[in-house]
Structure formats: structure tokens, C-alpha cells
Amino acid sequence: MANFKTHVLVAAAVSGSATVVALSSDLLSAQVLPAYFLLGTMAGLLPDIDSDNSVPIRLFFNLMAVSAAFAALFSVVDRYSIVESLLLWGGVYLLVRYTVFELFIRLTVHRGVFHSVLAACFFGLLFTCIADSWLHRSELESWLAGVFVFMGYLVHLSLDELYSVDLTNIRLKRSFGTALKLVSLKYMRETLLLFVLTLMLFSAAPSGDVFLQTTWNGEFYQDIVNKLWPGGRWFSGLWPTHS
Ligand SMILES: [Zn+2]
């Protein structure tokens, strides 16, 4: 199993490359690019949120708790006094950070349902829905948020799988095949629940038409290939040329 540092580094490298491609093919504007980079990198840590004492899980639940508290605050801010709003903010934060966290810890087993492609789809769709309905991003931007999360998640699963192959004497460690799997058949009940939740998110997600039209055609990839290598001299214009 790859360690925390490896996960961060590789996820950041893949995510960084993806943002360069997204910028040069006009998928994303420069202003939102850093957010996508962070999203992809963070997703590279997400699959380990079910190891009960991991740094990512605490970070994730803190973030979720703060987001939920602000979402609750924004929805009632005109109706209540400052003290009431403050109590509501704190209440929602504590509820998510401690009660939901406790429930989550009890319900999940490390490397159970979360180390699967199904979970990658779940989190991808979750962030597509958040970007769409909470942050009011465009359809294309929302789906790209989901794609970045899905990609970062798969990077993590692949790394875990890669590290389960003992490269020095080509032997498979016992953990081989536990990281990258489509669904977790060992935990049928949890897998079924995750599947239903994923379907619910899919039906709640914005239309993917614009995203598919933009990315699912030969021209788009041809354009990326054309821009991949310099046509003439490398870094022309960066250095003074002597004629
Ligand atoms: Zn892992």
C-alpha cells in the first residue's frame, strides 16, 4: 500500500497535468484552475477516509462539517438573530463532525467499499452535484469537477494496487486485488447501499449533454494532440535569437 506522501505527490502530478490539458483546450478558465487542481489532489487521498484514524478522514469531516454549517447559516441568515444563527452554525458543525463521523466510522471497514471504482463514481457524482447546486457552476464545470475527483480517486486505487506487487522478486503481496476493484463483493449490504446512493446522485446531477458534446468527439482529442509538441523550436520567444 502506497503511503500518504506518495499518494499526495502522484495525485498532484496527475491533477496538475490534467489542469494544463484543460486550460490549453479551453475547458476551464484560469481563475477556476487552482480549485480543480486541489480537487484532484484531494481525491487522491479520499479512498483512505475509511481507515479510522487517518488524517484525510478528519480533514474531510472537518471540511464537510464547516460546509454544512455555512450552508445551514446561509439558508436562515435573514430570519434569525445573530445568537440564534451562531447556535445553529455550531450545532450543525458538531452534528456532522462528531455524530455523523462516529456513525461513519462504525459503518465502514478499511478497504471495504471505498476502495472500488463504484466509490470513485459515487464521489465524482457527489462533487458534480455539489458544484452544480451549491456552488452554481455551469454544467460543463460541474461535470469536470466530478471528472477530476473520479480521476484522483482512480490514481489512489491504482497506486495501492501497484504497491501490492513486490517488484523486487515479482511476488504478489496478500493485499493484491483489494485496492482496485469494480465493487466490493465481500461487503454486499454496504455495496448495495453505495450503488443506490450513486444512482440517486446520478439522477440529481445536471445534464451531461454539454460536457459530452465538448469532450466526446475526435476534434477535441486531435486539438490536444496538435498542441502536445512544439511545432518548431522549443520555448521559442523565451530566449533571444541571433540572426
Ligand atoms: Zn488506499
Tab-separated table of C-alpha atoms and ligand atoms in Angstrom:
chain	number	residue	atom	x	y	z
A	1	MET	CA	0.000	0.000	0.000
A	2	ALA	CA	1.347	3.358	-1.012
A	3	ASN	CA	1.982	5.807	1.794
A	4	PHE	CA	0.414	9.200	2.360
A	5	LYS	CA	3.276	11.148	0.779
A	6	THR	CA	3.279	9.043	-2.397
A	7	HIS	CA	-0.480	9.487	-2.716
A	8	VAL	CA	-0.228	13.267	-2.413
A	9	LEU	CA	2.685	13.564	-4.856
A	10	VAL	CA	1.285	11.336	-7.596
A	11	ALA	CA	-2.245	12.740	-7.309
A	12	ALA	CA	-0.822	16.293	-7.522
A	13	ALA	CA	1.274	15.392	-10.603
A	14	VAL	CA	-1.670	13.796	-12.442
A	15	SER	CA	-4.029	16.551	-11.374
A	16	GLY	CA	-1.521	19.219	-12.449
A	17	SER	CA	-1.147	17.624	-15.883
A	18	ALA	CA	-4.923	17.436	-16.247
A	19	THR	CA	-5.312	21.147	-15.431
A	20	VAL	CA	-2.731	22.041	-18.108
A	21	VAL	CA	-4.679	19.991	-20.680
A	22	ALA	CA	-7.985	21.512	-19.521
A	23	LEU	CA	-6.597	25.047	-19.821
A	24	SER	CA	-4.960	24.633	-23.216
A	25	SER	CA	-8.062	23.001	-24.664
A	26	ASP	CA	-10.262	25.804	-23.272
A	27	LEU	CA	-12.272	23.527	-20.993
A	28	LEU	CA	-11.554	25.586	-17.887
A	29	SER	CA	-10.705	29.217	-17.281
A	30	ALA	CA	-7.523	30.215	-15.463
A	31	GLN	CA	-9.477	31.569	-12.453
A	32	VAL	CA	-11.005	28.233	-11.500
A	33	LEU	CA	-7.965	26.128	-12.342
A	34	PRO	CA	-6.371	26.064	-8.845
A	35	ALA	CA	-9.633	24.762	-7.372
A	36	TYR	CA	-9.628	21.854	-9.836
A	37	PHE	CA	-6.010	21.098	-9.074
A	38	LEU	CA	-6.817	20.909	-5.362
A	39	LEU	CA	-9.907	18.817	-6.017
A	40	GLY	CA	-7.970	16.211	-7.998
A	41	THR	CA	-5.188	16.092	-5.415
A	42	MET	CA	-7.613	15.784	-2.520
A	43	ALA	CA	-9.478	12.992	-4.310
A	44	GLY	CA	-6.194	11.082	-4.341
A	45	LEU	CA	-6.482	10.853	-0.545
A	46	LEU	CA	-10.204	10.260	-0.346
A	47	PRO	CA	-10.271	6.422	-0.632
A	48	ASP	CA	-8.435	6.119	2.676
A	49	ILE	CA	-11.108	8.031	4.561
A	50	ASP	CA	-12.375	4.713	5.870
A	51	SER	CA	-9.192	3.959	7.792
A	52	ASP	CA	-10.486	5.193	11.114
A	53	ASN	CA	-7.557	7.276	12.272
A	54	SER	CA	-6.298	8.667	9.008
A	55	VAL	CA	-5.506	12.343	8.559
A	56	PRO	CA	-7.701	12.575	5.415
A	57	ILE	CA	-10.836	11.407	7.186
A	58	ARG	CA	-10.532	14.024	9.917
A	59	LEU	CA	-9.784	16.685	7.353
A	60	PHE	CA	-12.678	15.551	5.182
A	61	PHE	CA	-15.185	15.566	8.036
A	62	ASN	CA	-13.973	18.934	9.276
A	63	LEU	CA	-14.447	20.350	5.797
A	64	MET	CA	-17.859	18.743	5.387
A	65	ALA	CA	-18.915	19.985	8.829
A	66	VAL	CA	-17.846	23.572	8.087
A	67	SER	CA	-19.536	23.484	4.658
A	68	ALA	CA	-22.750	22.074	6.103
A	69	ALA	CA	-22.715	24.672	8.904
A	70	PHE	CA	-22.325	27.540	6.414
A	71	ALA	CA	-24.970	26.078	4.104
A	72	ALA	CA	-27.389	25.986	7.051
A	73	LEU	CA	-26.412	29.522	8.060
A	74	PHE	CA	-26.905	30.973	4.574
A	75	SER	CA	-30.354	29.441	4.329
A	76	VAL	CA	-31.651	31.114	7.538
A	77	VAL	CA	-29.492	34.217	7.922
A	78	ASP	CA	-32.341	36.713	7.303
A	79	ARG	CA	-34.743	35.012	9.668
A	80	TYR	CA	-32.804	34.637	12.923
A	81	SER	CA	-30.850	36.801	15.334
A	82	ILE	CA	-27.061	36.654	15.472
A	83	VAL	CA	-27.077	34.444	18.566
A	84	GLU	CA	-29.579	32.023	17.034
A	85	SER	CA	-27.556	31.859	13.815
A	86	LEU	CA	-24.398	31.237	15.804
A	87	LEU	CA	-26.033	28.421	17.765
A	88	LEU	CA	-27.312	26.887	14.540
A	89	TRP	CA	-23.856	27.101	12.936
A	90	GLY	CA	-22.208	25.429	15.931
A	91	GLY	CA	-24.951	22.818	16.226
A	92	VAL	CA	-24.707	21.711	12.604
A	93	TYR	CA	-20.906	21.675	12.791
A	94	LEU	CA	-20.885	19.458	15.905
A	95	LEU	CA	-23.562	17.173	14.487
A	96	VAL	CA	-21.615	16.444	11.292
A	97	ARG	CA	-18.134	16.462	12.834
A	98	TYR	CA	-18.948	14.135	15.716
A	99	THR	CA	-22.265	12.317	15.310
A	100	VAL	CA	-22.107	11.629	11.567
A	101	PHE	CA	-18.380	10.913	11.876
A	102	GLU	CA	-18.996	8.343	14.634
A	103	LEU	CA	-21.710	6.660	12.562
A	104	PHE	CA	-19.427	6.597	9.522
A	105	ILE	CA	-16.576	5.009	11.493
A	106	ARG	CA	-18.879	2.311	12.810
A	107	LEU	CA	-20.370	1.521	9.425
A	108	THR	CA	-17.204	1.275	7.397
A	109	VAL	CA	-14.318	-1.161	7.290
A	110	HIS	CA	-10.987	-0.035	5.886
A	111	ARG	CA	-10.577	-1.122	2.293
A	112	GLY	CA	-14.176	-2.247	2.299
A	113	VAL	CA	-16.482	-0.466	-0.099
A	114	PHE	CA	-14.397	2.678	-0.538
A	115	HIS	CA	-11.552	1.052	-2.436
A	116	SER	CA	-13.639	0.426	-5.530
A	117	VAL	CA	-14.473	2.011	-8.863
A	118	LEU	CA	-18.095	2.266	-7.687
A	119	ALA	CA	-16.954	4.531	-4.841
A	120	ALA	CA	-14.967	6.611	-7.369
A	121	CYS	CA	-18.206	7.107	-9.352
A	122	PHE	CA	-20.060	7.971	-6.147
A	123	PHE	CA	-17.603	10.682	-5.099
A	124	GLY	CA	-17.264	12.003	-8.657
A	125	LEU	CA	-21.030	12.434	-8.904
A	126	LEU	CA	-21.202	13.863	-5.382
A	127	PHE	CA	-18.825	16.670	-6.339
A	128	THR	CA	-20.637	17.231	-9.659
A	129	CYS	CA	-23.852	17.739	-7.686
A	130	ILE	CA	-22.162	19.999	-5.098
A	131	ALA	CA	-20.593	22.161	-7.817
A	132	ASP	CA	-23.945	22.408	-9.588
A	133	SER	CA	-26.442	23.001	-6.803
A	134	TRP	CA	-24.354	24.603	-4.038
A	135	LEU	CA	-21.745	26.496	-5.986
A	136	HIS	CA	-23.911	27.186	-9.053
A	137	ARG	CA	-21.190	26.341	-11.572
A	138	SER	CA	-22.033	25.697	-15.218
A	139	GLU	CA	-22.913	22.166	-16.410
A	140	LEU	CA	-19.514	21.764	-18.003
A	141	GLU	CA	-17.639	22.992	-14.916
A	142	SER	CA	-19.716	20.795	-12.614
A	143	TRP	CA	-19.077	17.657	-14.638
A	144	LEU	CA	-15.390	18.485	-14.857
A	145	ALA	CA	-15.285	18.761	-11.056
A	146	GLY	CA	-16.671	15.225	-10.949
A	147	VAL	CA	-14.151	14.030	-13.535
A	148	PHE	CA	-11.232	15.481	-11.542
A	149	VAL	CA	-12.433	13.732	-8.374
A	150	PHE	CA	-13.004	10.454	-10.261
A	151	MET	CA	-9.521	10.703	-11.785
A	152	GLY	CA	-7.770	11.463	-8.474
A	153	TYR	CA	-9.662	8.612	-6.835
A	154	LEU	CA	-8.573	6.130	-9.523
A	155	VAL	CA	-4.965	7.313	-9.144
A	156	HIS	CA	-5.130	6.318	-5.489
A	157	LEU	CA	-6.620	2.883	-6.198
A	158	SER	CA	-4.057	2.192	-8.932
A	159	LEU	CA	-1.190	3.231	-6.653
A	160	ASP	CA	-2.385	0.932	-3.872
A	161	GLU	CA	-2.626	-1.907	-6.368
A	162	LEU	CA	0.798	-1.151	-7.801
A	163	TYR	CA	2.358	-1.205	-4.361
A	164	SER	CA	0.865	-4.599	-3.635
A	165	VAL	CA	3.153	-6.081	-6.284
A	166	ASP	CA	6.523	-6.769	-4.759
A	167	LEU	CA	8.739	-5.520	-7.538
A	168	THR	CA	11.999	-6.953	-6.220
A	169	ASN	CA	11.084	-10.589	-6.534
A	170	ILE	CA	7.863	-10.345	-8.546
A	171	ARG	CA	5.629	-11.810	-5.922
A	172	LEU	CA	2.141	-10.645	-5.171
A	173	LYS	CA	1.521	-9.429	-1.690
A	174	ARG	CA	-1.608	-10.572	0.070
A	175	SER	CA	-3.238	-7.209	-0.481
A	176	PHE	CA	-3.161	-7.672	-4.262
A	177	GLY	CA	-6.596	-7.177	-5.758
A	178	THR	CA	-8.032	-5.488	-2.696
A	179	ALA	CA	-7.438	-1.937	-3.864
A	180	LEU	CA	-8.686	-1.639	-7.434
A	181	LYS	CA	-11.955	-3.427	-7.899
A	182	LEU	CA	-15.227	-2.508	-9.536
A	183	VAL	CA	-17.349	-3.226	-6.498
A	184	SER	CA	-16.692	-4.850	-3.160
A	185	LEU	CA	-18.482	-8.206	-3.140
A	186	LYS	CA	-17.337	-9.008	0.357
A	187	TYR	CA	-19.486	-6.230	1.778
A	188	MET	CA	-22.694	-6.816	-0.175
A	189	ARG	CA	-25.003	-4.733	2.007
A	190	GLU	CA	-22.729	-1.670	2.003
A	191	THR	CA	-22.054	-2.092	-1.726
A	192	LEU	CA	-25.776	-2.159	-2.452
A	193	LEU	CA	-26.306	0.968	-0.360
A	194	LEU	CA	-23.470	2.742	-2.156
A	195	PHE	CA	-24.925	1.679	-5.509
A	196	VAL	CA	-28.353	3.092	-4.662
A	197	LEU	CA	-26.772	6.356	-3.418
A	198	THR	CA	-24.723	6.594	-6.626
A	199	LEU	CA	-27.870	6.149	-8.736
A	200	MET	CA	-29.620	8.851	-6.688
A	201	LEU	CA	-26.734	11.239	-7.269
A	202	PHE	CA	-26.766	10.421	-10.983
A	203	SER	CA	-30.436	11.315	-11.241
A	204	ALA	CA	-29.817	14.536	-9.287
A	205	ALA	CA	-26.795	15.535	-11.400
A	206	PRO	CA	-27.146	18.252	-14.057
A	207	SER	CA	-27.472	17.264	-17.716
A	208	GLY	CA	-24.191	15.991	-19.105
A	209	ASP	CA	-25.007	16.948	-22.725
A	210	VAL	CA	-22.684	19.952	-22.943
A	211	PHE	CA	-19.872	18.023	-21.297
A	212	LEU	CA	-20.270	15.072	-23.669
A	213	GLN	CA	-20.560	17.279	-26.745
A	214	THR	CA	-17.390	19.110	-25.758
A	215	THR	CA	-15.226	16.159	-24.805
A	216	TRP	CA	-16.645	13.196	-26.721
A	217	ASN	CA	-15.501	13.999	-30.242
A	218	GLY	CA	-12.413	13.400	-32.353
A	219	GLU	CA	-11.760	17.110	-32.898
A	220	PHE	CA	-11.235	17.679	-29.181
A	221	TYR	CA	-8.553	14.992	-28.940
A	222	GLN	CA	-6.987	15.993	-32.259
A	223	ASP	CA	-6.639	19.501	-30.862
A	224	ILE	CA	-4.891	18.168	-27.743
A	225	VAL	CA	-2.538	16.045	-29.890
A	226	ASN	CA	-1.765	19.050	-32.086
A	227	LYS	CA	-0.867	21.132	-29.066
A	228	LEU	CA	1.162	18.395	-27.375
A	229	TRP	CA	4.516	19.035	-29.015
A	230	PRO	CA	6.040	22.320	-30.163
A	231	GLY	CA	5.678	22.885	-33.922
A	232	GLY	CA	9.104	24.455	-34.291
A	233	ARG	CA	11.799	25.414	-31.788
A	234	TRP	CA	11.212	24.629	-28.105
A	235	PHE	CA	10.284	27.642	-25.998
A	236	SER	CA	10.589	29.950	-28.998
A	237	GLY	CA	10.335	33.591	-27.980
A	238	LEU	CA	11.635	32.843	-24.493
A	239	TRP	CA	15.266	33.146	-25.497
A	240	PRO	CA	16.726	35.920	-27.659
A	241	THR	CA	17.522	34.573	-31.111
A	242	HIS	CA	20.612	35.700	-33.004
A	243	SER	CA	20.233	36.013	-36.736
B	1	ZN	ZN	-5.686	3.259	-0.030
